[in-house]
Coordinates of C-alpha atoms in Angstrom, one line a residue:
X1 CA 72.2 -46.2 80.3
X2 CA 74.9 -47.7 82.8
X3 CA 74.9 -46.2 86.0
X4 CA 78.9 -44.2 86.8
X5 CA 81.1 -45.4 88.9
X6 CA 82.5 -43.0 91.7
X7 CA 85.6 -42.9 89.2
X8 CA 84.0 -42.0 86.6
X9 CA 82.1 -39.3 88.7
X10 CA 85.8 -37.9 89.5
X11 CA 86.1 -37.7 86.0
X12 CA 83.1 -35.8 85.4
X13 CA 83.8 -33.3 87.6
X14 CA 87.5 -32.8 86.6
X15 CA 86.3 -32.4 82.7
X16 CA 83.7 -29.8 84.4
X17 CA 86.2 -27.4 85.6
X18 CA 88.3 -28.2 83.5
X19 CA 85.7 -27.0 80.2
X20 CA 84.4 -24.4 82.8
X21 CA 87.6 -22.2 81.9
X22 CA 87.8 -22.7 78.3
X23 CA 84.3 -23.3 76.6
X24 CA 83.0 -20.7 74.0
X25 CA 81.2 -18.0 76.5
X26 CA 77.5 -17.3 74.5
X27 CA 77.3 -13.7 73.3
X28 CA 75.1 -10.9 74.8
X29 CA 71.3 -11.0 72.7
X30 CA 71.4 -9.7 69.2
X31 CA 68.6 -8.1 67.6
X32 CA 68.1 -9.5 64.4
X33 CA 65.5 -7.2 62.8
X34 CA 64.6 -4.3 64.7
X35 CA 61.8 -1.5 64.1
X36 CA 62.0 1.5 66.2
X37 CA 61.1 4.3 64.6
X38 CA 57.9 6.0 64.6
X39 CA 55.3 4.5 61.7
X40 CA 58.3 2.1 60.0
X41 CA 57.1 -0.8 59.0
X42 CA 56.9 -3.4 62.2
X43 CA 58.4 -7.1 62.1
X44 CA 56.8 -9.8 63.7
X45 CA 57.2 -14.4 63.9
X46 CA 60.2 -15.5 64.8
X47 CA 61.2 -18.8 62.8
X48 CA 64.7 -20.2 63.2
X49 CA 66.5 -23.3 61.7
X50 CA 70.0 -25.1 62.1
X51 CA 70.9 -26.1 58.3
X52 CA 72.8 -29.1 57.4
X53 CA 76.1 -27.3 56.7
X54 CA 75.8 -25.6 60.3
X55 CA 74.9 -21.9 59.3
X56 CA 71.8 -20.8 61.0
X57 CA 68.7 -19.5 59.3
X58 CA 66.2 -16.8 60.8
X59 CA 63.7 -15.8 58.9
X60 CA 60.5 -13.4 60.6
X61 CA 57.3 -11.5 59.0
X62 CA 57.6 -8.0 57.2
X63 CA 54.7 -6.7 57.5
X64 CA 53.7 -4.0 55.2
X65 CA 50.1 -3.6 55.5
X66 CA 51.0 -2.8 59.2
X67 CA 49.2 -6.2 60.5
X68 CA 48.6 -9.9 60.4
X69 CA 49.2 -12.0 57.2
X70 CA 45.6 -11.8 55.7
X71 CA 45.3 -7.8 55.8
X72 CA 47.5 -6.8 53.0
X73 CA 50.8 -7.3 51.8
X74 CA 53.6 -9.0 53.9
X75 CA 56.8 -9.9 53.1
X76 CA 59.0 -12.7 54.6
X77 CA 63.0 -11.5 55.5
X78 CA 65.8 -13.5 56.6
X79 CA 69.3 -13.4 57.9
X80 CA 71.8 -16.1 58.1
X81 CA 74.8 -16.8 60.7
X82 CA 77.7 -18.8 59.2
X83 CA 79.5 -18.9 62.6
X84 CA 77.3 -20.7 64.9
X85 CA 75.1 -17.5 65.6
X86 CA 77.9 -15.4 66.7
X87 CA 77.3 -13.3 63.9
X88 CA 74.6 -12.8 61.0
X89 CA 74.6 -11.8 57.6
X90 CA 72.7 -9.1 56.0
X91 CA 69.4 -9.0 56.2
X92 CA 67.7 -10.6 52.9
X93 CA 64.1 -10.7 51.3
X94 CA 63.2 -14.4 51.1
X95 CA 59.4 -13.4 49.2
X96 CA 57.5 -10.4 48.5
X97 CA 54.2 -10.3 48.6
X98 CA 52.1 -8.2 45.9
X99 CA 49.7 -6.3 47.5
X100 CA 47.0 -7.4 45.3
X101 CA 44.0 -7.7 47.1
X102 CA 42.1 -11.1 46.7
X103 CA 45.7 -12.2 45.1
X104 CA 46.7 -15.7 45.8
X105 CA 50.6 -13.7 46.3
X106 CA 49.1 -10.8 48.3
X107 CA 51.0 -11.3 51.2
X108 CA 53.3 -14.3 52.9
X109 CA 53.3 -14.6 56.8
X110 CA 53.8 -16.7 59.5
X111 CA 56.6 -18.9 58.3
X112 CA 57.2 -22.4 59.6
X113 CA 61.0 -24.0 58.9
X114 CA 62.9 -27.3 59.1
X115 CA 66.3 -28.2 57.2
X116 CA 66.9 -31.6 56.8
X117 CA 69.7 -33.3 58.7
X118 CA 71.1 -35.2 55.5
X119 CA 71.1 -32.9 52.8
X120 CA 71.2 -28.9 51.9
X121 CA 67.4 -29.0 51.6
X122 CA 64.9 -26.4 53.3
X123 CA 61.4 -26.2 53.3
X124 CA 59.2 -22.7 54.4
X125 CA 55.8 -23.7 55.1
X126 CA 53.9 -19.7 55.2
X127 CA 50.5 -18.6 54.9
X128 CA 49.4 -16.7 51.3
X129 CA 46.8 -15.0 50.5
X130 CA 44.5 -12.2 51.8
X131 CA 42.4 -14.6 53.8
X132 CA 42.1 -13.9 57.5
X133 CA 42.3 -17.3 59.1
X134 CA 39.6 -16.3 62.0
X135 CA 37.0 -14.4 59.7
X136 CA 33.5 -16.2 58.7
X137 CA 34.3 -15.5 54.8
X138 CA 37.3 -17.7 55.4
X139 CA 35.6 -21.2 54.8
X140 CA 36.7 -24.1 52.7
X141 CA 35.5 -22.7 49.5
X142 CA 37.6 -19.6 50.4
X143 CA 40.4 -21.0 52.8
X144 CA 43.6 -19.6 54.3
X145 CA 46.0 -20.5 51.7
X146 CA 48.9 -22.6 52.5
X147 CA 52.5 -22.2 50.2
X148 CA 55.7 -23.6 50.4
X149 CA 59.2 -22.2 49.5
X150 CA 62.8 -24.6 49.2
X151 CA 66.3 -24.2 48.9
X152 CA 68.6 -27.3 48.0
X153 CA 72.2 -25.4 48.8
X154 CA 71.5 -24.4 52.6
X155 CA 69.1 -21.2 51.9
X156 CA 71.8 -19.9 49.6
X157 CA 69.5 -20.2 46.2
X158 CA 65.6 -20.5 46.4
X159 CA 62.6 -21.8 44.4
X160 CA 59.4 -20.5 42.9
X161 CA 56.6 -20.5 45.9
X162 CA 54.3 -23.3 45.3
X163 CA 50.9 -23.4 47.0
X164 CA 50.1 -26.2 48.4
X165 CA 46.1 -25.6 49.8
X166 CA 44.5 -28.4 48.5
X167 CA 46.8 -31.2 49.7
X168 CA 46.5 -30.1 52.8
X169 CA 42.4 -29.5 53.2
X170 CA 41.6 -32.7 51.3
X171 CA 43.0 -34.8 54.2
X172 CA 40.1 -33.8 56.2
X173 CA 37.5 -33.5 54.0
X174 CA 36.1 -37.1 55.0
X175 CA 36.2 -36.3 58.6
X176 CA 33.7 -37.2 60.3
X177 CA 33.9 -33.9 62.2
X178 CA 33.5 -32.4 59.0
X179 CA 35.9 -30.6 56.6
X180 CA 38.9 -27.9 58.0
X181 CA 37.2 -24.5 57.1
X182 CA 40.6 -22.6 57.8
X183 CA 44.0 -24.0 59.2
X184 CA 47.8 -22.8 59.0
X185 CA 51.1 -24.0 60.1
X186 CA 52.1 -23.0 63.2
X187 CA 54.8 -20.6 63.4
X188 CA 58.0 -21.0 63.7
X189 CA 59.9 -24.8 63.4
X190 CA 58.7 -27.9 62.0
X191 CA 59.5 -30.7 63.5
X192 CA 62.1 -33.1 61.8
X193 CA 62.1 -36.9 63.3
X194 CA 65.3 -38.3 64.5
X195 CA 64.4 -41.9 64.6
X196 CA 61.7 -42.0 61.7
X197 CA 63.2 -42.7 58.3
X198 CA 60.3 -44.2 55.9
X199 CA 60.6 -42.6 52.8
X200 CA 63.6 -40.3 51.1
X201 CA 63.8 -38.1 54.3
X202 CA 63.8 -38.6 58.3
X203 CA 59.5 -37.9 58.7
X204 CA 58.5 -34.5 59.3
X205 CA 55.6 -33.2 61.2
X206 CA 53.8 -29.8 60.7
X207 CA 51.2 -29.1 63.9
X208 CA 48.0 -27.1 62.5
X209 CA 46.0 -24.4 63.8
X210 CA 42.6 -25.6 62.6
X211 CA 39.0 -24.6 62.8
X212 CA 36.9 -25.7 63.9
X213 CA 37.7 -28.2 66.7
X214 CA 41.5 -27.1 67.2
X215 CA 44.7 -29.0 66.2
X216 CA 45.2 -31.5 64.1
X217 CA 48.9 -32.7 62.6
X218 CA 50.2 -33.9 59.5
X219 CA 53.6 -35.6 58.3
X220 CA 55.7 -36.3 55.1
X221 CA 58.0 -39.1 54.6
X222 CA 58.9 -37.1 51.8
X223 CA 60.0 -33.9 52.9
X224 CA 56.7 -32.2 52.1
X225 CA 55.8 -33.4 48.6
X226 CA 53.2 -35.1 50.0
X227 CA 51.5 -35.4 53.3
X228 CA 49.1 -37.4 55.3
X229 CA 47.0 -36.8 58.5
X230 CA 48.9 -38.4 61.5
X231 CA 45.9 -40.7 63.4
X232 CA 43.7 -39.7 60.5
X233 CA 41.1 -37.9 59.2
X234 CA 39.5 -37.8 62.0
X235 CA 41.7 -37.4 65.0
X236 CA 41.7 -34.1 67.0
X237 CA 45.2 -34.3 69.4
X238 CA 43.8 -30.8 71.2
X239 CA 39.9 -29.7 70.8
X240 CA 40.4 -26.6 72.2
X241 CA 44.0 -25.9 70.9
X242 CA 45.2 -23.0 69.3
X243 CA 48.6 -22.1 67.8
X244 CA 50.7 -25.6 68.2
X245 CA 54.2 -27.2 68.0
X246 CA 54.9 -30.6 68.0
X247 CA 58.3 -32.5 69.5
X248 CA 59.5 -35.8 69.5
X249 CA 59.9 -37.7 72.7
X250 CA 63.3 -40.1 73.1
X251 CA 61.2 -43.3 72.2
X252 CA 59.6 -41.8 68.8
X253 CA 56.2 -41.0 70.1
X254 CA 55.3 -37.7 69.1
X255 CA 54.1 -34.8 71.7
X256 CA 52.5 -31.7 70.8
X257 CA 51.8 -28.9 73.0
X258 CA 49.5 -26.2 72.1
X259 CA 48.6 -22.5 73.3
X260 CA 45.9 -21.8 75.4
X261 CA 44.7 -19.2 77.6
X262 CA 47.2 -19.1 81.1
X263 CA 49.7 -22.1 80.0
X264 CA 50.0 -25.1 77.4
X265 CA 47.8 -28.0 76.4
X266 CA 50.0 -31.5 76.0
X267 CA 49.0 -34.6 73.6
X268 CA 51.1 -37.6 73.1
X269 CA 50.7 -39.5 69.5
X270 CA 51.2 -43.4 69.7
X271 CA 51.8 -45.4 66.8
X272 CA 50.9 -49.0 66.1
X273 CA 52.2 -48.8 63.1
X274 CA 55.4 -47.0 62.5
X275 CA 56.2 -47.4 58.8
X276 CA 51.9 -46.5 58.0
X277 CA 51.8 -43.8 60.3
X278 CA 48.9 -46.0 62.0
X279 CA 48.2 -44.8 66.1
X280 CA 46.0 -42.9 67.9
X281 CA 46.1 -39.4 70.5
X282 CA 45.6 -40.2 74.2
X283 CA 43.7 -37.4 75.9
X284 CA 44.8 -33.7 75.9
X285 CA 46.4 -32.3 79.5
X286 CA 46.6 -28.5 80.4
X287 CA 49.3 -27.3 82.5
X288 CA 48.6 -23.7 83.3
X289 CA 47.8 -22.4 86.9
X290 CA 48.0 -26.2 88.5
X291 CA 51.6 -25.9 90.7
X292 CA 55.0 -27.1 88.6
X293 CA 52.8 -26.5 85.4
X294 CA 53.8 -23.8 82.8
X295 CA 52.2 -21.3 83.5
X296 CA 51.4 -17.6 81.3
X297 CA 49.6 -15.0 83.1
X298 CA 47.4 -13.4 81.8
X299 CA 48.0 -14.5 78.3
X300 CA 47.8 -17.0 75.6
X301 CA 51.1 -17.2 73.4
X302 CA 53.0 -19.2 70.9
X303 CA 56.0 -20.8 72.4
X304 CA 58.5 -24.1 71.5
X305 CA 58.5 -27.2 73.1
X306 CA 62.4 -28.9 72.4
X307 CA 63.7 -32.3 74.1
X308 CA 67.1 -32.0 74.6
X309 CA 70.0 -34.6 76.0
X310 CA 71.6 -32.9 78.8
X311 CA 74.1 -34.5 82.1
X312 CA 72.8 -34.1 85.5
X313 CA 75.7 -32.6 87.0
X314 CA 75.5 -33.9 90.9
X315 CA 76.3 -37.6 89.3
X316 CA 77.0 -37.0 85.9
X317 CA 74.1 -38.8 84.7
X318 CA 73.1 -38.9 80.9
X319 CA 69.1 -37.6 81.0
X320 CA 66.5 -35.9 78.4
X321 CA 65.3 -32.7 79.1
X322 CA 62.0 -31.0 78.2
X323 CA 61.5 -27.6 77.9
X324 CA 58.8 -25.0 77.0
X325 CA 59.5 -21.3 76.3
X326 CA 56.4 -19.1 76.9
X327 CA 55.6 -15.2 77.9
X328 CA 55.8 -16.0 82.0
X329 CA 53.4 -12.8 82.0
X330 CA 51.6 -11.0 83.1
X331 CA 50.4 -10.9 80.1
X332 CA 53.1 -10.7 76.8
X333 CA 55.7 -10.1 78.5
X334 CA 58.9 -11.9 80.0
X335 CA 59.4 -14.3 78.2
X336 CA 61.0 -17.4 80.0
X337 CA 61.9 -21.5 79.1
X338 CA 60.6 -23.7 81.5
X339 CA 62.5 -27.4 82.0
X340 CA 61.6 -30.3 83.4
X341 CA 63.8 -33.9 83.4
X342 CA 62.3 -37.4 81.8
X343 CA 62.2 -40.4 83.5
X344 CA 64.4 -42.3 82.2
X345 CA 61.9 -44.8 80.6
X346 CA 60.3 -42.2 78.5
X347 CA 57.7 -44.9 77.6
X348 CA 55.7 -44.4 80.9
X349 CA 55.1 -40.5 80.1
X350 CA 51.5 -39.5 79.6
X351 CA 50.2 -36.4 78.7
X352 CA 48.9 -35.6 82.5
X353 CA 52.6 -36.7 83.8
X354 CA 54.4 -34.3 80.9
X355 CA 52.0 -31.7 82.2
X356 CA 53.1 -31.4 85.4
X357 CA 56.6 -31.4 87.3
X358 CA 58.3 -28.2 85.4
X359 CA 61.1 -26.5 87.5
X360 CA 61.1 -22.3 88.1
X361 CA 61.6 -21.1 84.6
X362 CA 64.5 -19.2 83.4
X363 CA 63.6 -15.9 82.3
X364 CA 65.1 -14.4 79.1
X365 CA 63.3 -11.0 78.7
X366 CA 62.5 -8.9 81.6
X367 CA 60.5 -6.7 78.9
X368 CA 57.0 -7.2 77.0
X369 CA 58.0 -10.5 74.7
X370 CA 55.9 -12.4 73.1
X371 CA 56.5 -15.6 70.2
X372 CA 59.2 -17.7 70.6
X373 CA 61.1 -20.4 68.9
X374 CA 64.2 -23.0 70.1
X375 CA 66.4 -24.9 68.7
X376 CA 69.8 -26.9 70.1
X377 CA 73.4 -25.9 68.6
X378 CA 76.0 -28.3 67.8
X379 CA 78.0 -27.1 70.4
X380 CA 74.8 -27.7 73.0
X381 CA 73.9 -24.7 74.2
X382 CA 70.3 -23.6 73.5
X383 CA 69.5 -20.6 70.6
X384 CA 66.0 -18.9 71.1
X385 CA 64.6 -16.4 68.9
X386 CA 62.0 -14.2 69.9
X387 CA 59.7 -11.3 69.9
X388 CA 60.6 -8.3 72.5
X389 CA 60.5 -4.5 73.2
X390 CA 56.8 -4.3 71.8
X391 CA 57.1 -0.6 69.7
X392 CA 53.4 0.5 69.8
X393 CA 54.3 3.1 67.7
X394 CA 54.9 0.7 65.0
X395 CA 51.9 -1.3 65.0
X396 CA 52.6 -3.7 67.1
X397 CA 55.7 -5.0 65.5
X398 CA 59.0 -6.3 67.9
X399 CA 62.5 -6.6 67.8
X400 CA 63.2 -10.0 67.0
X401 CA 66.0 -11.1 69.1
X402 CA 68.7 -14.1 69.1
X403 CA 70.0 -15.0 72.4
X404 CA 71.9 -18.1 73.4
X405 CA 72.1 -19.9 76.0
X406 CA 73.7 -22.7 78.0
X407 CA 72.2 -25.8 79.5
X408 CA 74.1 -24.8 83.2
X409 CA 72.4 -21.3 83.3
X410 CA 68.9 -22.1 82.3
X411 CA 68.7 -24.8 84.9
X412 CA 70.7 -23.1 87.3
X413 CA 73.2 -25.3 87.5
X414 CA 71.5 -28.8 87.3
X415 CA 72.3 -29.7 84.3
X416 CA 74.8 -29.0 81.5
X417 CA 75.1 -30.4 77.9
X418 CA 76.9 -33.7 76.9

């Protein structure tokens, strides 16, 4: 990047006060799908996607038997915005489940979404089944079940569910750590490369909760047809992870970050070999209680990692920006989005350096909050959908809320959007 010159900074700060007055002003938080009535039927896992036409997709858990997919039936409901999130459609059933216990259709949960830049397609990665992904019984004879839904016309018409289990498992099955007994998706978005292009679609990559030995991550050059173990068979980015995401950083390495107990775990993926996939995971980093880490108190949460471009506004300097939403605690509750700026070589970050260096958080629930998800709007600002208002009386279920947010007021005026 060139470096301004004091004109240029003039400028800057001109078009600053100038878009100060007139910019789109983001809407109070909307609740999406809400559950507040004594014994109703709790909503949980917020997933949110920006489709290629511009509408927005949220989609989150209906859970029926009153608990987590692998307990009974659960349904998957959705709701579309076709203004930029200002407002949202009605709310929509995207699969039933059966009921049927033992059924392969018993239930669909946890839903994991990315809509690809180019075209109107959309994949849903869920968990089927009525397996229970920590349970003993659950074993590679009997795993967690993995399906897959898509829409080609922007998540106006949808396919069949398709299950997809054994393409997944069989990756591992040569592992030297042995085969996966039980993995899903991690919740919410699926990462979408923009850089990669292999195959028919920009690569995607799907971080998995795995046991045992924690996380592992796979990727499709062909939008999910197919998929393949990213550092192979036998590479464990996080040992000790649990629910993950992954992001990409601005030179095409990959980065996932992972819950654990009080914060995150951080890996970084480099390839050797782009167009094979070929590379290798450095060493996993925790940023929890250490100072400028992310920390959770008193709690271990999914969250979303998203790399962002953003202008430093004391010089009007082009930069990335990393951030990391997570329940600040104690326990679930508050959630908040950490940030933290890249160097502007993103090539010297490790996972100890990405660890480390996060500014104060902004918080976006001053109420018990829980799962989160992120994505940036074409106008960018910041959407993040998430779980809040914990109703005990319904089973643990949450209004699923979608609040937006600008780059100025998260980082308190450090940066702003491009």
């Amino acid at each position: 990047m060139r470096h301004p010159n004091n004109k240029f900074i003039a400028l800057c700060i001109f078009l600053s006060a100038l878009l100060s007055c007139s910019t789109y002003k983001p809407s109070e938080p909307q609740v999406l799908f809400q559950a507040d009535v004594t014994d109703s039927i709790p909503y949980r896992i917020p997933s949110l996607a920006i489709m290629q036409n511009g509408d927005l997709l949220a989609l989150a858990d209906y859970r029926i038997c009153e608990s987590d997919i692998g307990y009974g039936r659960v349904d998957i409901h959705g709701r579309i915005s076709r203004n930029g999130g200002r407002s949202w459609g009605k709310e929509f059933v995207l699969i039933e489940g059966t009921g049927v216990s033992k059924a392969i259709d018993c239930g669909f949960g946890d839903p994991a979404i990315v809509a690809d830049r180019e075209s109107g397609e959309v994949l849903v990665m869920m968990v089927c089944g009525e397996t229970v992904y920590w349970h003993e019984t659950t074993t590679r004879q009997n795993p967690n079940r993995i399906a897959v839904l898509r829409s080609h016309d922007n998540g106006k018409t949808w396919s069949q569910w398709e299950e997809i289990t054994e393409s997944v498992y069989r990756l591992f099955d040569g592992s030297v750590h042995g085969c996966i007994q039980s993995c899903f998706v991690g919740s919410g978005k699926i990462l979408q490369s923009r850089q990669i292009k292999v195959g028919t679609h920009y690569r995607i990559y799907a971080a998995l909760c795995a046991r045992p030995n924690g996380n592992r991550v796979i990727y499709s050059d062909d939008f999910g047809r197919t998929w393949q173990a990213l550092g192979g068979m036998d590479a464990l980015p996080v040992v000790n992870g649990d629910e993950p995401k992954c992001e990409e950083l601005p030179d095409g390495r990959v980065i996932i970050s992972s819950r654990t107990w009080g914060g995150r775990y951080f890996n970084i993926y480099e390839y050797t070999d782009i167009a094979s996939g070929a590379g290798s995971w450095g060493e996993a980093a925790v940023s929890g209680t250490e100072e400028n880490s992310c920390t959770a108190i008193e709690n271990a949460c999914n969250g979303e990692i998203l790399i962002v471009p953003a202008t430093r506004i004391k010089d009007c300097k082009e930069v990335y920006l990393a951030l990391q939403s997570i329940p600040l605690g104690p326990k679930r509750a508050n959630v908040g989005i950490y940030f933290k700026e890249l160097p502007e070589d993103s090539s010297s970050i490790t996972s100890e350096s990405f660890a480390t260096g996060w500014q104060n958080p902004y918080q976006v629930s001053e109420s018990t909050s829980a799962y989160s998800t992120m994505v940036l709007l074409g106008n960018g600002n910041i959407a993040i959908y998430y779980e809040e208002n914990e109703n005990r009386n319904c089973n643990g279920g949450y209004d699923l809320v979608y609040k937006e947010i600008t780059l100025e007021t998260l980082t308190s005026g450090y940066y702003k959007s491009l």
